[in-house]
Amino acid sequence: MVKKSISDVDCRGKVVLMRVDFNVPQDDSGAITDDRRIRMAIPSIESVLSRGGKLVLISHLGRPKGKGPEPEFTLHPTAVKLAELLEQPVQFATDTVGPEAESKIKALKDGQVVVLENLRFNAGEKDGDPAFASKLAGWADIYCNDAFGTCHREDASMVAVPQAMGSKPKVVGFLVAKEIEYLSDTIANPKRPFVAILGGAKVSDKINVIKNLLSICDSVLIGGAMAYTFSLAQGGKTGKSLVEPDKVALAKELIAVGGSKLILPVDTHCGDDFRGECNKQIVRAGEIPDGWEGLDIGPETAAQYAEIVGRAKTLVWNGPMGVFEMPPFDAGTKAVAKAIADSDATSIIGGGDSAAAIEQLGFADAVTHISTGGGASLAMLEGEKFKAVDLLDNA
Ligand code: AMP
């Protein structure tokens, strides 16, 4: 699925409408607490500006009701931050398809940029309204999608706008191109052994990821609280661990489908309370005593998983092996993260908690790709096809 890239189109003097993901976290005063999403879009933004394009940035922020402006969801702080990062002025329009956006876009000179107000202030964004989409598309010569975090959605700016561009170029930005390269292309043609490590709180969140990866991987290693639902399915004792009794039938099905590919923990680090300072013991998997809860994979499992990871040529990791926020129950996650970092395999880290864990542990530079998308990254690992990407021009 190689898509035409923003670097493949001539931007000089052209209006480039770029969908970015500026949905940044903010504190109560509106100050941006993590500007990573803005920084991730800078390569595509600079590519357009340095080649004399007139850049129009569109994004959503938070979940406004779609009934007009709500001050707490304004994108204005992101325009201020972008100006700081680019070290050049960035204009801001207080509407999206209104007169201010129109006049600011028309006044853009080559190499200048404007951020439009939150797309979701208009009901048309979530509804995929064609009239809203044609207005945005009508201003642009080129459409670029660099909003990976939203690629699994079919909001107007992701689908109806590029559709309304007709035969004009519709391309991917560098961030989306990189995510597709790893989360889709590498996984479709992996070097083997191809090993997935899946953890986290609930089986229910990752059923389709487990199913899809079982069909394409050589081994799928399970950790985190989701392992205890599998343990229940095998008739094990799970004490007061986090389990999903209503997913036991499904876990049985996955065990049957997975066969020897599905690898479950052999031991468990448990505690008598959900605290780092609780009483602790290591027990065999499926033998968690009453009043105790599993909080991490045990040391034997960690060593076994590290060995399997060490032999892999392609690795995908999504979800921590235990309550990594609460030492010493971070040991299993650390052991797996270190094995991934030490490996020469192509290593792909899903977004969310595993990305946070790998960064927190200082291994970010030792892995091949850390996804920026939470839901989008999971959806791609589920093998889902994204309409927002499919409709873009092929290279
Ligand atoms: P997820 O968002 O599904 O990837 O889940 C991540 C969360 O799962 C983290 O906050 C972990 O603390 C939590 N988690 C992992 N293992 C366990 C466990 N054994 N018991 C309770 N929570 C866990």
Tab-separated table of C-alpha atoms and ligand atoms in Angstrom:
chain	number	residue	atom	x	y	z
A	1	MET	CA	0.000	0.000	0.000
A	2	VAL	CA	2.485	2.657	-1.116
A	3	LYS	CA	0.750	6.007	-1.233
A	4	LYS	CA	1.867	9.190	-2.966
A	5	SER	CA	3.760	11.332	-0.482
A	6	ILE	CA	3.743	15.053	0.127
A	7	SER	CA	7.356	15.040	-1.112
A	8	ASP	CA	6.124	13.772	-4.518
A	9	VAL	CA	4.055	16.886	-5.279
A	10	ASP	CA	5.158	20.345	-6.310
A	11	CYS	CA	3.853	22.722	-3.643
A	12	ARG	CA	5.162	26.094	-4.886
A	13	GLY	CA	2.359	28.655	-4.850
A	14	LYS	CA	-0.212	25.924	-4.155
A	15	VAL	CA	-2.677	25.832	-1.274
A	16	VAL	CA	-1.976	22.622	0.647
A	17	LEU	CA	-4.783	21.544	2.999
A	18	MET	CA	-3.109	19.323	5.586
A	19	ARG	CA	-5.119	17.291	8.113
A	20	VAL	CA	-2.911	17.014	11.199
A	21	ASP	CA	-3.498	15.583	14.661
A	22	PHE	CA	-3.119	18.558	17.011
A	23	ASN	CA	-5.355	16.901	19.611
A	24	VAL	CA	-2.836	17.701	22.368
A	25	PRO	CA	-3.279	17.234	26.118
A	26	GLN	CA	-3.809	20.484	28.057
A	27	ASP	CA	-3.991	21.450	31.722
A	28	ASP	CA	-6.931	23.315	33.294
A	29	SER	CA	-5.509	26.663	32.210
A	30	GLY	CA	-5.321	25.488	28.579
A	31	ALA	CA	-1.512	25.182	28.556
A	32	ILE	CA	-0.259	22.341	26.359
A	33	THR	CA	1.273	19.661	28.597
A	34	ASP	CA	2.779	17.537	25.816
A	35	ASP	CA	3.516	18.968	22.356
A	36	ARG	CA	4.646	15.646	20.840
A	37	ARG	CA	1.775	15.494	18.345
A	38	ILE	CA	2.648	18.939	17.007
A	39	ARG	CA	6.337	18.078	16.805
A	40	MET	CA	5.542	14.855	14.924
A	41	ALA	CA	3.832	16.857	12.165
A	42	ILE	CA	6.753	19.279	11.705
A	43	PRO	CA	8.579	17.301	8.952
A	44	SER	CA	5.534	17.425	6.644
A	45	ILE	CA	4.807	21.048	7.562
A	46	GLU	CA	8.394	22.142	6.879
A	47	SER	CA	8.472	20.200	3.636
A	48	VAL	CA	5.561	22.268	2.305
A	49	LEU	CA	6.739	25.619	3.658
A	50	SER	CA	10.355	25.229	2.511
A	51	ARG	CA	9.121	24.494	-1.021
A	52	GLY	CA	6.939	27.635	-1.134
A	53	GLY	CA	3.551	26.053	-0.426
A	54	LYS	CA	0.669	27.966	1.193
A	55	LEU	CA	-0.219	25.736	4.095
A	56	VAL	CA	-3.646	25.383	5.732
A	57	LEU	CA	-3.644	23.152	8.810
A	58	ILE	CA	-6.855	21.493	10.002
A	59	SER	CA	-7.393	19.358	13.095
A	60	HIS	CA	-9.808	18.493	15.855
A	61	LEU	CA	-9.153	18.983	19.566
A	62	GLY	CA	-11.106	17.152	22.249
A	63	ARG	CA	-14.784	16.408	21.980
A	64	PRO	CA	-16.786	19.614	21.541
A	65	LYS	CA	-20.499	19.204	20.898
A	66	GLY	CA	-20.453	20.346	17.262
A	67	LYS	CA	-22.695	23.339	17.965
A	68	GLY	CA	-20.225	26.175	17.521
A	69	PRO	CA	-17.163	27.462	19.382
A	70	GLU	CA	-16.374	26.200	22.903
A	71	PRO	CA	-13.426	28.190	24.293
A	72	GLU	CA	-11.859	25.238	26.141
A	73	PHE	CA	-11.445	23.368	22.845
A	74	THR	CA	-9.908	26.152	20.756
A	75	LEU	CA	-6.893	25.226	18.624
A	76	HIS	CA	-5.366	28.665	19.191
A	77	PRO	CA	-2.725	27.394	21.673
A	78	THR	CA	-1.502	24.896	19.078
A	79	ALA	CA	-0.929	27.717	16.566
A	80	VAL	CA	1.103	29.597	19.188
A	81	LYS	CA	3.143	26.466	19.955
A	82	LEU	CA	3.688	25.760	16.262
A	83	ALA	CA	5.027	29.288	15.718
A	84	GLU	CA	7.490	28.692	18.545
A	85	LEU	CA	8.624	25.345	17.093
A	86	LEU	CA	8.888	26.616	13.500
A	87	GLU	CA	10.426	29.941	14.547
A	88	GLN	CA	8.152	31.714	12.076
A	89	PRO	CA	4.761	33.419	12.339
A	90	VAL	CA	1.713	31.155	12.235
A	91	GLN	CA	-1.678	32.682	11.574
A	92	PHE	CA	-4.883	31.513	13.184
A	93	ALA	CA	-8.444	31.725	11.861
A	94	THR	CA	-11.238	31.768	14.432
A	95	ASP	CA	-13.522	29.792	12.138
A	96	THR	CA	-13.142	26.790	9.840
A	97	VAL	CA	-15.334	27.329	6.802
A	98	GLY	CA	-16.331	30.928	7.560
A	99	PRO	CA	-15.230	34.339	6.244
A	100	GLU	CA	-12.111	34.627	8.426
A	101	ALA	CA	-10.713	31.280	7.263
A	102	GLU	CA	-11.484	32.238	3.671
A	103	SER	CA	-9.810	35.646	3.814
A	104	LYS	CA	-6.754	34.339	5.674
A	105	ILE	CA	-6.294	31.487	3.204
A	106	LYS	CA	-6.665	33.871	0.232
A	107	ALA	CA	-4.093	36.239	1.764
A	108	LEU	CA	-1.462	33.503	2.307
A	109	LYS	CA	1.854	34.104	0.549
A	110	ASP	CA	4.204	31.304	-0.516
A	111	GLY	CA	5.803	29.689	2.543
A	112	GLN	CA	3.139	30.960	4.979
A	113	VAL	CA	0.858	28.919	7.223
A	114	VAL	CA	-2.547	29.291	8.866
A	115	VAL	CA	-4.199	27.016	11.450
A	116	LEU	CA	-7.996	26.899	11.199
A	117	GLU	CA	-10.207	26.599	14.292
A	118	ASN	CA	-11.295	23.193	15.634
A	119	LEU	CA	-13.036	21.173	12.891
A	120	ARG	CA	-15.404	19.664	15.444
A	121	PHE	CA	-17.018	23.018	16.250
A	122	ASN	CA	-18.994	22.201	13.088
A	123	ALA	CA	-21.447	19.297	13.213
A	124	GLY	CA	-20.434	18.584	9.609
A	125	GLU	CA	-17.071	17.172	10.702
A	126	LYS	CA	-18.464	14.192	12.635
A	127	ASP	CA	-21.439	13.816	10.257
A	128	GLY	CA	-19.205	13.677	7.182
A	129	ASP	CA	-21.289	16.488	5.661
A	130	PRO	CA	-20.493	16.885	1.925
A	131	ALA	CA	-21.266	20.643	1.910
A	132	PHE	CA	-18.806	21.247	4.768
A	133	ALA	CA	-16.261	19.029	3.001
A	134	SER	CA	-16.603	20.759	-0.393
A	135	LYS	CA	-16.064	24.168	1.186
A	136	LEU	CA	-12.738	23.041	2.698
A	137	ALA	CA	-11.683	21.115	-0.403
A	138	GLY	CA	-12.654	24.063	-2.611
A	139	TRP	CA	-9.859	26.205	-1.169
A	140	ALA	CA	-7.142	23.645	-1.749
A	141	ASP	CA	-4.945	22.524	-4.635
A	142	ILE	CA	-3.478	19.587	-2.696
A	143	TYR	CA	-4.851	17.521	0.220
A	144	CYS	CA	-2.440	15.870	2.643
A	145	ASN	CA	-3.322	13.447	5.441
A	146	ASP	CA	-0.747	13.453	8.231
A	147	ALA	CA	-3.173	12.688	11.087
A	148	PHE	CA	-2.423	9.064	11.903
A	149	GLY	CA	-4.255	9.170	15.254
A	150	THR	CA	-7.530	9.811	13.376
A	151	CYS	CA	-6.955	7.551	10.333
A	152	HIS	CA	-9.358	4.855	11.580
A	153	ARG	CA	-12.187	7.419	11.662
A	154	GLU	CA	-14.384	8.551	8.806
A	155	ASP	CA	-14.846	12.184	9.838
A	156	ALA	CA	-15.375	14.695	7.001
A	157	SER	CA	-11.773	15.941	7.071
A	158	MET	CA	-10.521	12.358	6.733
A	159	VAL	CA	-12.851	11.016	4.029
A	160	ALA	CA	-15.381	13.483	2.561
A	161	VAL	CA	-12.781	16.245	2.088
A	162	PRO	CA	-10.295	14.150	0.065
A	163	GLN	CA	-13.267	12.717	-1.875
A	164	ALA	CA	-14.379	16.279	-2.656
A	165	MET	CA	-10.909	17.072	-4.041
A	166	GLY	CA	-11.812	15.127	-7.210
A	167	SER	CA	-8.759	14.670	-9.405
A	168	LYS	CA	-6.541	17.064	-7.423
A	169	PRO	CA	-3.606	15.407	-5.571
A	170	LYS	CA	-4.429	13.599	-2.313
A	171	VAL	CA	-1.284	12.461	-0.543
A	172	VAL	CA	0.080	11.181	2.757
A	173	GLY	CA	2.378	13.118	5.038
A	174	PHE	CA	5.601	11.626	6.409
A	175	LEU	CA	4.081	10.559	9.724
A	176	VAL	CA	1.219	8.583	8.158
A	177	ALA	CA	3.592	7.103	5.550
A	178	LYS	CA	5.886	5.801	8.294
A	179	GLU	CA	3.031	4.328	10.325
A	180	ILE	CA	1.694	2.496	7.253
A	181	GLU	CA	5.181	1.254	6.378
A	182	TYR	CA	5.561	-0.457	9.749
A	183	LEU	CA	2.083	-1.230	11.046
A	184	SER	CA	0.780	-2.487	7.722
A	185	ASP	CA	3.495	-3.255	5.127
A	186	THR	CA	6.141	-4.781	7.437
A	187	ILE	CA	3.509	-6.873	9.171
A	188	ALA	CA	2.130	-8.105	5.849
A	189	ASN	CA	5.602	-9.294	4.744
A	190	PRO	CA	7.458	-10.010	7.974
A	191	LYS	CA	10.880	-11.547	8.347
A	192	ARG	CA	10.401	-14.669	10.466
A	193	PRO	CA	10.197	-15.628	13.223
A	194	PHE	CA	7.527	-12.965	13.664
A	195	VAL	CA	6.648	-12.585	17.348
A	196	ALA	CA	3.932	-10.444	18.940
A	197	ILE	CA	3.868	-9.574	22.618
A	198	LEU	CA	0.441	-8.517	23.846
A	199	GLY	CA	-0.436	-7.329	27.313
A	200	GLY	CA	-2.551	-4.764	29.086
A	201	ALA	CA	-5.648	-4.815	31.177
A	202	LYS	CA	-8.375	-6.491	29.155
A	203	VAL	CA	-8.718	-9.258	26.573
A	204	SER	CA	-11.887	-7.557	25.350
A	205	ASP	CA	-9.929	-4.527	24.072
A	206	LYS	CA	-7.588	-6.696	22.018
A	207	ILE	CA	-9.627	-9.656	20.754
A	208	ASN	CA	-9.296	-8.707	17.108
A	209	VAL	CA	-5.609	-7.856	17.469
A	210	ILE	CA	-4.953	-11.270	19.031
A	211	LYS	CA	-6.992	-13.012	16.308
A	212	ASN	CA	-5.266	-11.186	13.474
A	213	LEU	CA	-1.768	-11.603	14.889
A	214	LEU	CA	-2.376	-15.314	15.604
A	215	SER	CA	-3.125	-15.704	11.903
A	216	ILE	CA	0.122	-14.034	10.758
A	217	CYS	CA	2.677	-14.450	13.586
A	218	ASP	CA	4.778	-17.440	14.556
A	219	SER	CA	4.242	-16.789	18.278
A	220	VAL	CA	1.947	-14.536	20.301
A	221	LEU	CA	3.110	-14.017	23.884
A	222	ILE	CA	0.445	-12.949	26.364
A	223	GLY	CA	1.064	-10.894	29.506
A	224	GLY	CA	-0.719	-8.323	31.663
A	225	ALA	CA	-4.036	-8.880	33.372
A	226	MET	CA	-5.482	-10.360	30.186
A	227	ALA	CA	-3.439	-13.495	30.925
A	228	TYR	CA	-5.692	-14.257	33.924
A	229	THR	CA	-8.811	-14.551	31.773
A	230	PHE	CA	-6.909	-17.145	29.715
A	231	SER	CA	-5.937	-18.795	32.994
A	232	LEU	CA	-9.612	-18.970	34.033
A	233	ALA	CA	-10.378	-20.538	30.655
A	234	GLN	CA	-7.863	-23.287	31.479
A	235	GLY	CA	-9.541	-23.898	34.853
A	236	GLY	CA	-6.861	-22.006	36.797
A	237	LYS	CA	-7.264	-20.098	40.056
A	238	THR	CA	-6.907	-16.330	39.699
A	239	GLY	CA	-7.650	-15.072	43.244
A	240	LYS	CA	-8.803	-11.468	43.128
A	241	SER	CA	-6.920	-10.677	39.882
A	242	LEU	CA	-8.500	-8.467	37.239
A	243	VAL	CA	-10.418	-10.945	35.039
A	244	GLU	CA	-13.265	-10.843	32.525
A	245	PRO	CA	-15.457	-13.870	33.300
A	246	ASP	CA	-17.720	-13.058	30.347
A	247	LYS	CA	-14.741	-13.463	28.004
A	248	VAL	CA	-13.755	-16.940	29.180
A	249	ALA	CA	-15.518	-18.653	26.249
A	250	LEU	CA	-13.672	-16.386	23.861
A	251	ALA	CA	-10.351	-17.061	25.589
A	252	LYS	CA	-11.033	-20.812	25.171
A	253	GLU	CA	-11.652	-20.236	21.464
A	254	LEU	CA	-8.396	-18.258	21.104
A	255	ILE	CA	-6.476	-21.001	22.927
A	256	ALA	CA	-7.935	-23.590	20.524
A	257	VAL	CA	-7.276	-21.470	17.416
A	258	GLY	CA	-3.809	-20.391	18.563
A	259	GLY	CA	-2.530	-23.856	19.458
A	260	SER	CA	1.214	-23.788	20.107
A	261	LYS	CA	1.482	-20.242	18.721
A	262	LEU	CA	-0.331	-18.786	21.733
A	263	ILE	CA	2.082	-18.652	24.647
A	264	LEU	CA	0.790	-17.951	28.149
A	265	PRO	CA	2.744	-17.122	31.323
A	266	VAL	CA	4.083	-19.997	33.414
A	267	ASP	CA	4.404	-17.995	36.633
A	268	THR	CA	2.874	-14.880	38.200
A	269	HIS	CA	4.126	-12.182	40.554
A	270	CYS	CA	1.218	-11.490	42.846
A	271	GLY	CA	0.413	-9.252	45.786
A	272	ASP	CA	-2.181	-9.176	48.557
A	273	ASP	CA	-3.111	-5.575	47.701
A	274	PHE	CA	-2.942	-3.222	44.692
A	275	ARG	CA	0.110	-1.389	46.089
A	276	GLY	CA	3.844	-1.558	45.472
A	277	GLU	CA	4.391	-2.062	49.247
A	278	CYS	CA	2.013	-5.039	49.600
A	279	ASN	CA	3.058	-8.571	50.581
A	280	LYS	CA	4.291	-10.431	47.519
A	281	GLN	CA	4.851	-13.924	46.245
A	282	ILE	CA	5.612	-15.708	43.013
A	283	VAL	CA	3.294	-18.589	42.148
A	284	ARG	CA	2.774	-20.934	39.183
A	285	ALA	CA	0.282	-19.563	36.653
A	286	GLY	CA	-3.262	-20.607	37.531
A	287	GLU	CA	-2.401	-21.047	41.214
A	288	ILE	CA	-3.057	-17.571	42.575
A	289	PRO	CA	-4.352	-17.992	46.158
A	290	ASP	CA	-7.601	-16.445	47.365
A	291	GLY	CA	-7.081	-12.874	48.526
A	292	TRP	CA	-4.085	-12.388	46.189
A	293	GLU	CA	-3.947	-10.777	42.750
A	294	GLY	CA	-1.616	-11.185	39.797
A	295	LEU	CA	0.205	-7.915	39.128
A	296	ASP	CA	3.014	-8.987	36.779
A	297	ILE	CA	4.394	-11.958	34.878
A	298	GLY	CA	6.828	-13.952	37.023
A	299	PRO	CA	10.602	-14.153	36.488
A	300	GLU	CA	10.495	-17.507	34.695
A	301	THR	CA	7.957	-16.173	32.191
A	302	ALA	CA	10.005	-12.976	31.745
A	303	ALA	CA	13.133	-15.044	30.961
A	304	GLN	CA	11.218	-17.310	28.573
A	305	TYR	CA	9.653	-14.339	26.757
A	306	ALA	CA	13.036	-12.578	26.528
A	307	GLU	CA	14.501	-15.685	24.909
A	308	ILE	CA	11.700	-15.931	22.327
A	309	VAL	CA	12.030	-12.198	21.615
A	310	GLY	CA	15.788	-12.665	21.179
A	311	ARG	CA	15.234	-15.180	18.369
A	312	ALA	CA	12.673	-13.061	16.479
A	313	LYS	CA	13.320	-11.151	13.241
A	314	THR	CA	10.110	-9.087	13.447
A	315	LEU	CA	8.519	-7.951	16.723
A	316	VAL	CA	5.275	-6.223	17.556
A	317	TRP	CA	4.563	-5.160	21.122
A	318	ASN	CA	1.306	-3.787	22.481
A	319	GLY	CA	0.441	-3.552	26.161
A	320	PRO	CA	2.485	-3.893	29.374
A	321	MET	CA	3.201	-7.258	31.028
A	322	GLY	CA	2.015	-6.028	34.424
A	323	VAL	CA	1.227	-2.930	36.436
A	324	PHE	CA	4.381	-1.205	35.172
A	325	GLU	CA	3.416	2.104	36.815
A	326	MET	CA	3.845	0.434	40.226
A	327	PRO	CA	7.325	-0.994	40.980
A	328	PRO	CA	8.337	-3.742	41.563
A	329	PHE	CA	5.520	-4.922	39.269
A	330	ASP	CA	7.300	-3.220	36.351
A	331	ALA	CA	9.924	-5.989	36.246
A	332	GLY	CA	8.207	-8.131	33.583
A	333	THR	CA	7.541	-5.151	31.316
A	334	LYS	CA	11.148	-3.995	31.780
A	335	ALA	CA	12.545	-7.435	30.941
A	336	VAL	CA	10.494	-7.639	27.742
A	337	ALA	CA	11.306	-4.028	26.789
A	338	LYS	CA	15.028	-4.682	27.295
A	339	ALA	CA	14.877	-7.860	25.198
A	340	ILE	CA	13.162	-5.895	22.423
A	341	ALA	CA	15.738	-3.110	22.684
A	342	ASP	CA	18.632	-5.628	22.587
A	343	SER	CA	17.221	-7.434	19.563
A	344	ASP	CA	18.281	-6.785	15.954
A	345	ALA	CA	14.746	-7.506	14.740
A	346	THR	CA	12.484	-4.905	13.188
A	347	SER	CA	10.636	-3.832	16.333
A	348	ILE	CA	7.285	-2.078	16.231
A	349	ILE	CA	5.785	-0.654	19.397
A	350	GLY	CA	2.036	0.014	19.437
A	351	GLY	CA	0.879	3.369	20.748
A	352	GLY	CA	-0.433	4.125	24.220
A	353	ASP	CA	1.004	2.417	27.290
A	354	SER	CA	3.695	0.345	25.546
A	355	ALA	CA	5.011	3.489	23.843
A	356	ALA	CA	5.007	5.260	27.231
A	357	ALA	CA	6.759	2.278	28.864
A	358	ILE	CA	9.506	2.044	26.249
A	359	GLU	CA	10.146	5.776	26.504
A	360	GLN	CA	10.044	5.794	30.303
A	361	LEU	CA	12.575	2.940	30.372
A	362	GLY	CA	14.923	4.834	28.044
A	363	PHE	CA	14.771	2.318	25.162
A	364	ALA	CA	13.012	4.531	22.627
A	365	ASP	CA	16.118	4.902	20.438
A	366	ALA	CA	16.744	1.153	20.369
A	367	VAL	CA	13.503	0.186	18.627
A	368	THR	CA	12.583	0.563	14.960
A	369	HIS	CA	9.208	2.281	15.228
A	370	ILE	CA	7.022	3.638	18.005
A	371	SER	CA	3.499	4.260	16.811
A	372	THR	CA	1.902	7.608	17.637
A	373	GLY	CA	-1.673	6.336	17.404
A	374	GLY	CA	-3.610	4.558	20.164
A	375	GLY	CA	-6.886	3.433	18.578
A	376	ALA	CA	-5.528	3.782	15.045
A	377	SER	CA	-2.498	1.670	15.852
A	378	LEU	CA	-4.662	-1.101	17.347
A	379	ALA	CA	-7.052	-0.944	14.393
A	380	MET	CA	-4.148	-1.358	11.957
A	381	LEU	CA	-2.823	-4.318	13.976
A	382	GLU	CA	-6.330	-5.788	13.713
A	383	GLY	CA	-5.785	-5.740	9.951
A	384	GLU	CA	-8.501	-3.110	9.442
A	385	LYS	CA	-8.456	-1.240	6.137
A	386	PHE	CA	-8.681	2.527	6.563
A	387	LYS	CA	-10.966	4.332	4.122
A	388	ALA	CA	-9.133	7.587	4.916
A	389	VAL	CA	-5.907	6.059	3.596
A	390	ASP	CA	-7.282	3.857	0.803
A	391	LEU	CA	-8.780	6.806	-1.057
A	392	LEU	CA	-5.472	8.679	-1.249
A	393	ASP	CA	-3.431	8.566	-4.497
A	394	ASN	CA	-1.165	5.584	-5.005
A	395	ALA	CA	2.514	6.295	-5.628
B	1	AMP	P1	-4.021	-1.343	28.110
B	1	AMP	O1	-4.471	0.085	28.076
B	1	AMP	O2	-5.095	-2.343	27.831
B	1	AMP	O3	-2.763	-1.577	27.297
B	1	AMP	O4	-3.675	-1.627	29.628
B	1	AMP	C1	-2.644	-0.994	30.289
B	1	AMP	C2	-2.921	-1.032	31.739
B	1	AMP	O5	-3.026	-2.393	32.135
B	1	AMP	C3	-1.803	-0.431	32.565
B	1	AMP	O6	-2.313	0.695	33.239
B	1	AMP	C4	-1.443	-1.536	33.515
B	1	AMP	O7	-1.240	-1.069	34.839
B	1	AMP	C5	-2.637	-2.443	33.478
B	1	AMP	N1	-2.280	-3.813	33.869
B	1	AMP	C6	-1.362	-4.608	33.315
B	1	AMP	N2	-1.263	-5.753	34.011
B	1	AMP	C7	-2.138	-5.679	35.024
B	1	AMP	C8	-2.483	-6.548	36.095
B	1	AMP	N3	-1.882	-7.724	36.228
B	1	AMP	N4	-3.438	-6.154	36.968
B	1	AMP	C9	-4.028	-4.944	36.829
B	1	AMP	N5	-3.736	-4.079	35.835
B	1	AMP	C10	-2.801	-4.438	34.953
